[in-house]
């Protein structure tokens, strides 16, 4: 039997705490839809069946707990911890003698997979000794009953989530029968790499199929990396890479998330991306980056965390969208060209279109914080910066307590300082991700330069660390073009995708539930093409201005990064079915004077253009 030794392991939940602007962002979640959901939305209120009531008995309770619990731990917030513990006790208290658990009114395997993920996070954070035997009893029940009542529907699409939790227990107990269960779950789960590499739909889906459901795809992308835990066959790693390449070829959008509104929807920047797909894809990428030890997946993770995740909610995090668009020029209740969604799917609110995202969005930020750092798998030890953001780490390496203080306004700036504070001198390897967009990183230890490779890679510093050591990481990069179909382009600066700040007129929808529903209209014209200067060494010589990050980090007012770019109106580019119409091929026919356009981070603009036609400079 091969031991299960992933390249990297997560730190225990709670060992990484958000600081700086990232803490401000999480406090907004705590004060907004996440912290207040139980009081404004009955589906996760005290009558939820997972809490012993007669209300929703399916996925919504576990979904909510799967985000509330890690948020409570990364903020160390007593009130949120108490609320999260209520869900944990509800789950733990529902187990029967035969191992089955959860609401008696619902026998679906799928919501229990989410509940398992809640429990393993809880156990990681608290060491609660009730969790391993609870899991053991349930997994024995599954081994007995899955042959006669196999996974179906959502559970069949998402069986890798179940197997992930089986591996968690196997890591601790090494019981061989758990691997039999992992094999059984694999046999009963959809063949994701088979579909994504050889059977993928190549344009917008026109009928329901679990394979082309965007949230299933976002979760299914991790399946091979879960099966890889079983025997470490490198073929799984290759299959994941091929699945990504094919998926992005047919459904990749300018901001590095694939489309799905709510089925796979092709490459148009007016197609939607469901919020559940954003947060589930992030969780998948956190797993892929650790299991494969691959910095490229961490690049993708940052791009979601710092673009599509904040864009899915209002800046104050009191309302969210079901679908966001890369080119989002009108947010209102109106018919749009979705594969399958109602007319309210792009408004900001409590439950636009359907409540899955209302329940599920909360995992995005806290699981990202918990994944900023990882540790090398045994027998090696050491710490790895997988993604960057202001945080503090309190852990132990080689038995020595070590604190790391990561000071940065990343991604709004591209330098990071890590203060290393071991209780006593200790030797270990510190690995620092160099993103794929950075070719000339500069890394110094106590002001002394050390070698750092071009990205995507890890810079390795293996030394004896003593209190007061300081690592400075600079990841210089200018504005780079993001080439798109028919000569169109997007722009990015480091991990930030840039969007035209059109300006926004917010209008409350009368009588809305919760903390309000909102339509948003553009405050000015949006149909601009870009007149880009020639690139220099792959980068565009465009002026960048930076400002301190405010207490509402992804607000449009005071956006911390701005880029100015010349552009001209493209009069032939107009609304179609209440979205920006198809981009005219580039170079597009332009009109009028050249304007200096203000671009801001994608996540700061709720009315925006992100994929542009190119136009000629007015000479
Ligand atoms: Zn959803």
Coordinates of C-alpha atoms and ligand atoms in Angstrom, one line a residue:
X1 CA 0.0 0.0 0.0
X2 CA 1.4 3.4 -0.9
X3 CA 1.2 6.0 1.8
X4 CA -0.9 9.1 1.0
X5 CA 1.6 11.9 1.0
X6 CA 0.4 14.9 -0.9
X7 CA 3.0 17.4 -1.9
X8 CA 1.6 20.0 0.6
X9 CA -0.8 19.8 3.4
X10 CA -3.1 22.5 4.7
X11 CA -2.3 24.1 8.0
X12 CA -4.9 23.6 10.7
X13 CA -7.8 25.9 10.4
X14 CA -7.2 28.9 12.6
X15 CA -3.4 28.8 12.3
X16 CA -3.7 31.5 9.6
X17 CA -5.5 34.6 10.5
X18 CA -6.4 37.5 8.2
X19 CA -4.8 40.9 8.9
X20 CA -4.8 44.2 7.2
X21 CA -7.2 44.8 4.3
X22 CA -8.1 41.1 4.2
X23 CA -9.3 41.2 7.8
X24 CA -11.4 44.3 6.9
X25 CA -12.9 42.3 4.0
X26 CA -13.8 39.4 6.3
X27 CA -15.3 41.7 8.9
X28 CA -17.6 43.0 6.1
X29 CA -18.7 39.4 5.6
X30 CA -19.3 39.0 9.3
X31 CA -21.4 42.2 9.4
X32 CA -23.1 41.4 6.0
X33 CA -24.8 38.5 4.4
X34 CA -22.7 35.8 6.1
X35 CA -23.0 36.9 9.7
X36 CA -26.6 37.9 9.4
X37 CA -28.0 35.2 7.2
X38 CA -29.8 33.2 9.9
X39 CA -31.8 36.2 10.9
X40 CA -32.7 37.3 7.3
X41 CA -33.3 34.0 5.5
X42 CA -35.5 31.3 7.1
X43 CA -33.8 28.5 5.1
X44 CA -30.8 28.6 7.4
X45 CA -32.7 29.9 10.4
X46 CA -33.5 28.0 13.6
X47 CA -36.1 25.9 11.8
X48 CA -33.6 24.3 9.5
X49 CA -33.9 20.5 9.6
X50 CA -30.2 20.1 10.3
X51 CA -30.8 22.0 13.5
X52 CA -33.7 19.8 14.4
X53 CA -36.5 21.9 12.9
X54 CA -38.9 21.2 10.1
X55 CA -37.5 23.6 7.5
X56 CA -35.0 23.0 4.6
X57 CA -33.5 19.5 4.9
X58 CA -31.2 19.5 1.9
X59 CA -28.0 21.3 1.1
X60 CA -28.6 24.8 2.4
X61 CA -27.8 24.3 6.1
X62 CA -24.6 22.4 5.4
X63 CA -23.6 24.9 2.7
X64 CA -24.0 27.7 5.1
X65 CA -22.1 26.0 7.9
X66 CA -19.3 25.2 5.4
X67 CA -18.6 28.9 5.1
X68 CA -19.7 30.2 8.5
X69 CA -17.4 27.9 10.4
X70 CA -14.1 28.7 8.7
X71 CA -15.0 32.4 8.8
X72 CA -15.5 32.1 12.5
X73 CA -12.0 30.5 12.9
X74 CA -10.0 32.8 10.6
X75 CA -11.5 35.8 12.4
X76 CA -11.5 34.1 15.9
X77 CA -14.9 35.7 16.4
X78 CA -16.7 34.3 19.4
X79 CA -20.2 35.1 18.2
X80 CA -19.6 33.5 14.8
X81 CA -18.0 30.5 16.6
X82 CA -21.1 30.0 18.7
X83 CA -23.3 30.1 15.6
X84 CA -21.1 27.7 13.8
X85 CA -20.9 25.3 16.7
X86 CA -24.7 25.1 16.7
X87 CA -24.5 23.5 13.2
X88 CA -21.7 21.2 14.3
X89 CA -23.8 20.0 17.3
X90 CA -26.8 19.6 15.0
X91 CA -24.8 17.3 12.7
X92 CA -23.1 15.3 15.4
X93 CA -26.3 14.9 17.4
X94 CA -28.2 13.5 14.5
X95 CA -26.2 10.2 14.1
X96 CA -28.1 6.9 14.5
X97 CA -26.5 3.8 15.9
X98 CA -25.9 2.4 12.4
X99 CA -23.9 5.5 11.4
X100 CA -26.5 7.3 9.2
X101 CA -27.0 11.0 10.1
X102 CA -28.8 14.1 9.1
X103 CA -32.5 15.0 8.7
X104 CA -34.6 11.9 8.6
X105 CA -36.8 13.4 6.0
X106 CA -34.1 13.4 3.4
X107 CA -32.0 10.4 2.4
X108 CA -29.8 12.1 -0.3
X109 CA -26.1 11.3 -0.1
X110 CA -25.1 14.7 -1.5
X111 CA -25.9 17.2 1.4
X112 CA -24.1 14.8 3.8
X113 CA -20.9 15.3 1.7
X114 CA -21.0 19.0 2.6
X115 CA -21.7 18.2 6.3
X116 CA -18.6 16.0 6.3
X117 CA -16.5 18.9 5.0
X118 CA -17.9 21.0 7.9
X119 CA -16.9 18.3 10.4
X120 CA -13.4 17.9 9.2
X121 CA -12.8 21.6 9.3
X122 CA -14.2 21.7 12.8
X123 CA -11.9 18.9 13.9
X124 CA -8.9 20.5 12.3
X125 CA -9.6 23.7 14.2
X126 CA -10.6 22.3 17.6
X127 CA -9.3 18.7 17.8
X128 CA -12.8 17.6 18.7
X129 CA -12.3 13.9 19.4
X130 CA -15.9 13.1 18.6
X131 CA -15.4 13.7 14.8
X132 CA -13.1 10.7 13.8
X133 CA -15.4 8.0 15.4
X134 CA -18.5 9.8 13.9
X135 CA -16.9 9.6 10.5
X136 CA -15.8 6.0 11.0
X137 CA -19.4 5.0 11.8
X138 CA -20.8 6.8 8.8
X139 CA -18.1 5.5 6.4
X140 CA -18.8 1.9 7.5
X141 CA -22.5 2.6 6.8
X142 CA -21.6 3.9 3.3
X143 CA -19.4 0.9 2.6
X144 CA -22.3 -1.4 3.5
X145 CA -25.1 0.6 1.7
X146 CA -23.5 2.2 -1.3
X147 CA -23.4 -1.0 -3.3
X148 CA -27.2 -1.4 -3.0
X149 CA -28.1 2.3 -3.1
X150 CA -25.4 4.0 -5.2
X151 CA -24.7 7.7 -5.6
X152 CA -27.1 9.3 -8.0
X153 CA -27.8 12.8 -9.3
X154 CA -25.8 15.5 -7.5
X155 CA -24.1 13.0 -5.4
X156 CA -22.9 11.0 -8.4
X157 CA -21.5 14.3 -9.9
X158 CA -19.8 15.3 -6.6
X159 CA -18.6 12.0 -5.1
X160 CA -15.0 13.3 -4.9
X161 CA -16.0 15.6 -2.0
X162 CA -17.1 12.5 -0.1
X163 CA -13.8 10.7 -0.9
X164 CA -11.8 13.8 0.2
X165 CA -13.2 13.3 3.7
X166 CA -12.5 9.6 3.6
X167 CA -8.9 10.4 2.9
X168 CA -8.9 12.9 5.8
X169 CA -9.8 10.0 8.1
X170 CA -7.5 7.6 6.5
X171 CA -4.6 10.0 7.1
X172 CA -5.3 9.7 10.8
X173 CA -6.3 6.1 11.2
X174 CA -4.7 4.2 8.3
X175 CA -7.5 1.7 8.2
X176 CA -7.3 -0.1 4.9
X177 CA -11.1 -0.5 4.5
X178 CA -11.3 3.3 4.1
X179 CA -9.4 2.9 0.8
X180 CA -12.0 0.4 -0.3
X181 CA -14.6 3.0 0.3
X182 CA -12.6 5.6 -1.6
X183 CA -12.5 3.1 -4.5
X184 CA -16.2 2.5 -4.3
X185 CA -16.9 6.3 -4.4
X186 CA -14.6 6.7 -7.4
X187 CA -16.5 3.9 -9.2
X188 CA -19.8 5.6 -8.5
X189 CA -18.7 9.2 -9.4
X190 CA -18.9 10.6 -12.9
X191 CA -15.8 10.3 -15.0
X192 CA -14.8 14.0 -15.0
X193 CA -11.5 13.9 -16.9
X194 CA -13.1 11.6 -19.5
X195 CA -15.8 14.1 -20.0
X196 CA -13.7 17.3 -19.9
X197 CA -11.0 16.0 -22.2
X198 CA -13.1 13.9 -24.7
X199 CA -16.8 14.6 -24.3
X200 CA -16.9 18.3 -23.5
X201 CA -19.7 20.3 -25.0
X202 CA -18.0 23.0 -27.2
X203 CA -20.6 25.8 -27.0
X204 CA -23.5 26.9 -24.8
X205 CA -25.3 23.9 -23.4
X206 CA -29.0 23.7 -24.5
X207 CA -30.3 21.0 -22.1
X208 CA -29.7 19.8 -18.5
X209 CA -26.9 17.4 -18.0
X210 CA -24.9 16.9 -14.8
X211 CA -21.7 17.0 -16.9
X212 CA -22.2 20.5 -18.2
X213 CA -23.7 22.0 -15.0
X214 CA -21.2 24.7 -14.1
X215 CA -21.0 24.0 -10.3
X216 CA -20.6 20.3 -11.0
X217 CA -17.7 21.1 -13.4
X218 CA -16.1 23.4 -10.8
X219 CA -16.2 20.6 -8.3
X220 CA -15.4 17.8 -10.7
X221 CA -12.1 19.4 -11.7
X222 CA -10.7 18.2 -8.4
X223 CA -11.8 14.6 -8.8
X224 CA -8.5 13.4 -10.4
X225 CA -6.5 15.1 -7.6
X226 CA -8.6 13.2 -5.1
X227 CA -8.1 9.9 -6.8
X228 CA -4.4 10.7 -7.0
X229 CA -4.3 10.6 -3.2
X230 CA -5.0 6.8 -3.5
X231 CA -1.9 5.8 -5.4
X232 CA -0.1 8.9 -6.6
X233 CA -0.3 7.9 -10.3
X234 CA 1.1 10.9 -12.2
X235 CA -1.4 10.2 -15.0
X236 CA -4.0 12.0 -12.8
X237 CA -1.9 15.1 -12.8
X238 CA -1.7 15.1 -16.6
X239 CA -5.4 14.4 -16.9
X240 CA -6.2 17.5 -14.7
X241 CA -4.0 19.6 -16.9
X242 CA -5.6 18.4 -20.1
X243 CA -9.1 18.9 -18.6
X244 CA -8.2 22.5 -17.8
X245 CA -6.8 23.2 -21.3
X246 CA -9.8 21.8 -23.1
X247 CA -12.3 23.5 -20.7
X248 CA -10.7 26.9 -21.1
X249 CA -10.4 26.5 -24.9
X250 CA -14.2 26.2 -25.2
X251 CA -15.5 28.1 -22.1
X252 CA -12.7 30.2 -20.7
X253 CA -13.4 33.8 -20.0
X254 CA -11.1 36.8 -19.8
X255 CA -10.9 36.7 -16.0
X256 CA -9.8 33.0 -15.9
X257 CA -13.1 31.6 -14.7
X258 CA -15.0 29.4 -17.1
X259 CA -18.6 30.4 -18.0
X260 CA -21.7 28.8 -16.8
X261 CA -25.1 30.4 -16.5
X262 CA -25.9 27.9 -15.1
X263 CA -24.7 25.4 -17.7
X264 CA -21.4 25.7 -19.6
X265 CA -22.0 28.7 -21.9
X266 CA -19.0 29.3 -24.2
X267 CA -16.5 32.2 -24.4
X268 CA -18.6 35.3 -24.8
X269 CA -17.9 38.0 -22.1
X270 CA -21.7 38.6 -21.7
X271 CA -22.3 35.0 -20.5
X272 CA -22.8 34.5 -16.8
X273 CA -20.8 32.9 -14.1
X274 CA -22.7 31.5 -11.2
X275 CA -21.4 32.5 -7.7
X276 CA -21.5 28.8 -6.5
X277 CA -19.1 28.0 -9.4
X278 CA -16.7 30.7 -8.2
X279 CA -16.4 29.5 -4.7
X280 CA -16.4 25.8 -5.5
X281 CA -13.8 26.4 -8.2
X282 CA -11.7 28.2 -5.5
X283 CA -12.0 25.2 -3.2
X284 CA -11.0 22.9 -6.0
X285 CA -7.9 25.1 -6.8
X286 CA -6.9 25.1 -3.2
X287 CA -6.9 21.3 -3.3
X288 CA -5.1 21.1 -6.7
X289 CA -2.4 23.6 -5.6
X290 CA -1.6 21.5 -2.5
X291 CA -2.0 18.0 -3.8
X292 CA 0.0 18.6 -7.0
X293 CA 2.3 21.3 -5.4
X294 CA 1.7 23.2 -8.6
X295 CA 2.0 27.0 -8.5
X296 CA 0.0 27.4 -11.7
X297 CA -3.2 26.4 -9.8
X298 CA -2.4 28.9 -7.1
X299 CA -2.1 31.6 -9.8
X300 CA -5.7 30.6 -10.9
X301 CA -6.8 30.6 -7.3
X302 CA -5.6 34.2 -6.7
X303 CA -7.2 35.3 -9.9
X304 CA -10.6 34.1 -8.7
X305 CA -10.1 35.3 -5.1
X306 CA -9.1 38.8 -6.2
X307 CA -11.5 39.3 -9.1
X308 CA -14.6 37.1 -9.6
X309 CA -15.1 36.5 -5.9
X310 CA -15.4 40.2 -4.8
X311 CA -17.3 41.0 -8.0
X312 CA -20.1 38.5 -7.0
X313 CA -21.1 40.7 -4.0
X314 CA -21.7 44.3 -3.3
X315 CA -18.6 46.1 -1.9
X316 CA -20.2 46.0 1.6
X317 CA -21.1 42.3 1.2
X318 CA -24.8 42.7 2.0
X319 CA -26.0 41.4 -1.4
X320 CA -24.8 39.0 -4.1
X321 CA -25.5 38.0 -7.7
X322 CA -26.5 34.6 -9.0
X323 CA -24.6 35.4 -12.2
X324 CA -21.9 37.9 -12.9
X325 CA -20.7 38.9 -16.4
X326 CA -17.2 40.0 -17.5
X327 CA -18.9 42.6 -19.6
X328 CA -21.7 43.7 -17.3
X329 CA -23.2 46.9 -18.5
X330 CA -26.7 46.6 -17.0
X331 CA -27.9 44.9 -13.8
X332 CA -31.7 44.6 -13.7
X333 CA -34.6 42.3 -13.8
X334 CA -34.9 41.6 -17.5
X335 CA -34.6 38.7 -20.0
X336 CA -31.0 37.7 -20.8
X337 CA -29.4 35.1 -22.9
X338 CA -28.6 32.6 -20.1
X339 CA -28.5 28.8 -20.7
X340 CA -30.9 28.4 -17.8
X341 CA -31.8 31.1 -15.3
X342 CA -34.6 33.6 -14.5
X343 CA -34.7 37.3 -15.3
X344 CA -33.4 38.3 -11.8
X345 CA -30.2 36.3 -12.0
X346 CA -27.8 39.3 -12.3
X347 CA -29.4 41.6 -9.7
X348 CA -27.6 42.0 -6.3
X349 CA -29.8 40.7 -3.5
X350 CA -30.6 38.1 -1.0
X351 CA -31.8 35.3 -3.2
X352 CA -31.6 36.3 -6.9
X353 CA -32.9 33.4 -9.1
X354 CA -32.3 30.6 -6.6
X355 CA -30.9 30.2 -3.1
X356 CA -28.0 27.9 -3.6
X357 CA -25.5 30.8 -3.9
X358 CA -27.2 32.5 -0.9
X359 CA -26.2 29.5 1.2
X360 CA -22.9 28.6 -0.5
X361 CA -21.0 31.8 -1.2
X362 CA -19.7 32.1 2.4
X363 CA -16.8 29.6 2.0
X364 CA -15.0 31.7 -0.6
X365 CA -13.0 34.2 1.5
X366 CA -12.3 32.1 4.7
X367 CA -11.1 29.0 2.9
X368 CA -8.9 31.2 0.8
X369 CA -7.3 32.7 3.9
X370 CA -6.8 29.2 5.3
X371 CA -5.0 28.3 2.1
X372 CA -2.6 31.2 1.9
X373 CA 0.1 29.0 3.4
X374 CA 0.7 25.2 3.4
X375 CA 3.2 22.9 4.9
X376 CA 5.4 20.4 3.1
X377 CA 4.3 16.8 3.5
X378 CA 6.1 14.5 5.9
X379 CA 8.9 13.6 6.2
X380 CA 10.0 17.0 5.0
X381 CA 8.8 20.0 6.9
X382 CA 8.6 23.7 6.1
X383 CA 6.2 26.3 5.1
X384 CA 5.0 27.4 1.6
X385 CA 3.4 30.7 0.6
X386 CA 0.8 29.4 -1.9
X387 CA -1.0 32.7 -2.3
X388 CA -0.3 36.1 -1.0
X389 CA -2.3 38.4 1.3
X390 CA -2.0 40.1 4.6
X391 CA -2.1 37.5 7.3
X392 CA -0.5 36.1 10.5
X393 CA 0.5 32.4 10.8
X394 CA 1.0 30.7 14.2
X395 CA 2.1 27.1 13.8
X396 CA 5.0 24.7 14.6
X397 CA 7.7 23.5 12.3
X398 CA 9.9 20.6 13.4
X399 CA 8.4 20.9 16.8
X400 CA 9.3 24.6 17.2
X401 CA 6.5 27.2 17.5
X402 CA 6.9 29.6 14.6
X403 CA 5.0 32.8 13.8
X404 CA 5.0 34.5 10.4
X405 CA 3.7 38.0 10.0
X406 CA 2.9 38.7 6.3
X407 CA 2.8 42.4 5.7
X408 CA 1.4 43.5 2.4
X409 CA -1.4 45.2 0.5
X410 CA -1.2 42.5 -2.1
X411 CA -2.8 42.2 -4.7
X412 CA -3.1 46.0 -4.7
X413 CA 0.7 46.2 -4.5
X414 CA 3.2 43.6 -5.7
X415 CA 5.6 43.4 -2.7
X416 CA 5.3 41.3 0.4
X417 CA 7.4 41.3 3.6
X418 CA 7.4 38.2 5.8
X419 CA 8.7 38.5 9.4
X420 CA 9.8 35.1 10.7
X421 CA 9.6 34.6 14.5
X422 CA 10.6 31.1 15.7
X423 CA 10.6 30.6 19.4
X424 CA 14.1 29.2 19.0
X425 CA 16.4 28.9 16.0
X426 CA 15.1 26.2 13.7
X427 CA 16.0 25.0 10.2
X428 CA 13.3 24.6 7.6
X429 CA 12.6 25.4 4.0
X430 CA 10.5 28.4 3.2
X431 CA 9.0 28.3 -0.3
X432 CA 7.5 31.4 -1.9
X433 CA 5.4 31.2 -5.0
X434 CA 6.5 33.2 -8.0
X435 CA 3.4 33.8 -10.1
X436 CA 3.4 33.0 -13.8
X437 CA 3.1 36.6 -14.7
X438 CA 6.3 37.5 -12.9
X439 CA 9.5 36.9 -14.8
X440 CA 12.0 38.9 -12.7
X441 CA 11.2 38.3 -9.0
X442 CA 13.4 39.8 -6.3
X443 CA 13.7 38.0 -3.0
X444 CA 15.9 39.1 -0.1
X445 CA 16.5 37.6 3.3
X446 CA 17.6 40.3 5.9
X447 CA 18.3 42.6 2.9
X448 CA 20.6 40.0 1.2
X449 CA 19.4 38.8 -2.3
X450 CA 18.7 35.2 -2.8
X451 CA 18.0 33.3 -6.1
X452 CA 14.5 33.3 -7.3
X453 CA 13.3 31.7 -10.5
X454 CA 10.9 33.1 -13.1
X455 CA 7.2 32.1 -12.5
X456 CA 5.3 29.9 -12.3
X457 CA 7.7 28.4 -9.7
X458 CA 8.6 28.5 -6.1
X459 CA 11.6 30.3 -4.7
X460 CA 13.2 28.1 -2.0
X461 CA 15.0 29.4 1.1
X462 CA 16.4 26.6 3.2
X463 CA 18.2 28.0 6.3
X464 CA 18.2 28.2 10.0
X465 CA 15.7 30.8 10.9
X466 CA 16.0 33.0 14.0
X467 CA 13.7 35.5 15.6
X468 CA 13.6 38.8 13.7
X469 CA 14.5 37.4 10.2
X470 CA 12.8 39.2 7.4
X471 CA 12.0 38.1 3.9
X472 CA 11.1 40.6 1.3
X473 CA 9.5 39.5 -1.9
X474 CA 9.0 41.8 -4.9
X475 CA 7.0 40.6 -7.8
X476 CA 7.3 43.3 -10.4
X477 CA 5.1 43.2 -13.4
X478 CA 3.5 45.8 -15.6
X479 CA 0.1 45.8 -17.4
X480 CA -0.2 42.8 -19.7
X481 CA -2.7 42.1 -22.5
X482 CA -5.1 39.1 -22.2
X483 CA -5.7 38.1 -25.8
X484 CA -9.2 37.1 -26.7
X485 CA -11.1 35.9 -29.7
X486 CA -11.4 38.0 -32.9
X487 CA -8.6 40.4 -31.8
X488 CA -10.4 41.4 -28.6
X489 CA -8.3 42.0 -25.5
X490 CA -8.5 42.3 -21.7
X491 CA -5.8 43.7 -19.4
X492 CA -4.3 42.6 -16.2
X493 CA -1.9 43.9 -13.6
X494 CA -0.4 41.1 -11.5
X495 CA -3.3 39.0 -10.2
X496 CA -5.8 41.8 -10.9
X497 CA -7.9 41.8 -14.0
X498 CA -8.8 45.4 -15.0
X499 CA -12.2 46.7 -16.1
X500 CA -13.5 50.0 -17.4
X501 CA -15.1 51.9 -14.6
X502 CA -18.3 53.0 -16.4
X503 CA -19.8 54.5 -13.2
X504 CA -22.9 53.1 -11.4
X505 CA -26.4 54.3 -10.5
X506 CA -27.8 52.0 -7.8
X507 CA -31.5 51.7 -7.5
X508 CA -33.2 49.7 -4.7
X509 CA -35.9 47.2 -5.7
X510 CA -38.9 48.1 -3.5
X511 CA -40.1 45.6 -1.0
X512 CA -37.0 43.4 -1.3
X513 CA -36.2 40.9 1.5
X514 CA -33.1 40.6 3.6
X515 CA -30.6 43.5 3.4
X516 CA -32.0 44.7 0.1
X517 CA -32.1 43.9 -3.6
X518 CA -30.5 46.3 -6.2
X519 CA -30.5 47.1 -9.8
X520 CA -27.6 49.0 -11.2
X521 CA -27.5 51.2 -14.4
X522 CA -24.4 52.6 -16.1
X523 CA -23.7 56.2 -15.3
X524 CA -22.0 56.8 -18.7
X525 CA -21.2 55.2 -22.0
X526 CA -19.6 51.8 -22.0
X527 CA -19.0 50.9 -25.6
X528 CA -15.3 51.7 -25.9
X529 CA -12.5 50.0 -27.8
X530 CA -8.9 50.2 -26.6
X531 CA -6.2 51.9 -28.6
X532 CA -3.2 50.0 -27.0
X533 CA 0.4 51.2 -27.4
X534 CA 2.9 48.5 -28.6
X535 CA 4.0 46.1 -25.9
X536 CA 7.6 46.4 -24.5
X537 CA 8.9 43.0 -23.4
X538 CA 5.3 41.7 -23.3
X539 CA 4.0 44.5 -21.2
X540 CA 2.0 47.7 -22.0
X541 CA 3.6 51.0 -21.0
X542 CA 0.5 52.4 -19.3
X543 CA 0.4 54.6 -16.2
X544 CA -0.5 52.9 -13.0
X545 CA -1.6 54.9 -9.9
X546 CA -2.1 53.4 -6.4
X547 CA -3.8 54.5 -3.3
X548 CA -4.1 53.1 0.2
X549 CA -6.7 50.4 0.5
X550 CA -9.9 51.7 2.2
X551 CA -11.9 49.9 4.9
X552 CA -14.2 48.7 2.1
X553 CA -11.5 47.2 -0.1
X554 CA -13.5 46.5 -3.3
X555 CA -15.5 49.7 -3.4
X556 CA -15.5 51.6 -6.7
X557 CA -14.9 54.9 -5.0
X558 CA -11.2 55.0 -4.0
X559 CA -10.3 51.9 -5.9
X560 CA -6.7 51.2 -4.7
X561 CA -5.3 50.7 -8.2
X562 CA -6.1 52.6 -11.4
X563 CA -4.7 52.3 -14.9
X564 CA -5.2 54.8 -17.6
X565 CA -5.6 53.6 -21.2
X566 CA -6.5 55.4 -24.5
X567 CA -9.7 54.3 -26.1
X568 CA -12.5 55.4 -28.5
X569 CA -16.2 54.8 -28.8
X570 CA -17.3 51.9 -31.0
X571 CA -20.9 53.0 -32.0
X572 CA -21.7 49.7 -33.6
X573 CA -21.4 47.9 -30.3
X574 CA -24.7 48.1 -28.5
X575 CA -26.9 46.3 -26.1
X576 CA -28.4 43.0 -27.2
X577 CA -31.0 41.3 -25.0
X578 CA -30.1 43.6 -22.1
X579 CA -26.4 42.6 -22.2
X580 CA -23.4 44.0 -24.1
X581 CA -23.9 42.7 -27.6
X582 CA -21.3 40.5 -29.4
X583 CA -17.9 42.3 -29.7
X584 CA -17.3 43.5 -33.3
X585 CA -14.1 42.0 -34.7
X586 CA -10.9 44.0 -34.2
X587 CA -9.9 46.5 -35.3
X588 CA -13.4 47.8 -34.8
X589 CA -14.8 50.9 -36.4
X590 CA -14.4 53.8 -33.9
X591 CA -15.8 57.2 -33.7
X592 CA -14.8 60.5 -32.1
X593 CA -11.8 61.6 -30.1
X594 CA -9.4 59.4 -28.2
X595 CA -10.4 59.4 -24.5
X596 CA -8.3 58.5 -21.5
X597 CA -10.2 55.6 -19.9
X598 CA -10.0 54.8 -16.2
X599 CA -9.6 51.1 -15.5
X600 CA -9.9 49.7 -12.0
X601 CA -9.8 46.2 -10.5
X602 CA -12.5 43.9 -11.9
X603 CA -13.8 43.3 -8.3
X604 CA -14.3 47.0 -7.7
X605 CA -16.6 47.6 -10.7
X606 CA -20.1 46.2 -10.7
X607 CA -20.8 47.9 -14.0
X608 CA -17.9 47.2 -16.2
X609 CA -16.3 46.3 -19.5
X610 CA -13.5 43.8 -19.2
X611 CA -13.1 42.3 -22.7
X612 CA -12.7 45.1 -25.3
X613 CA -12.4 45.3 -29.1
X614 CA -9.3 47.1 -30.2
X615 CA -9.4 50.3 -32.2
X616 CA -6.9 52.4 -34.1
X617 CA -5.4 55.4 -32.4
X618 CA -6.7 58.7 -33.9
X619 CA -3.7 60.0 -35.7
Ligands
LIG1 ZN1 -25.5 28.8 -6.8

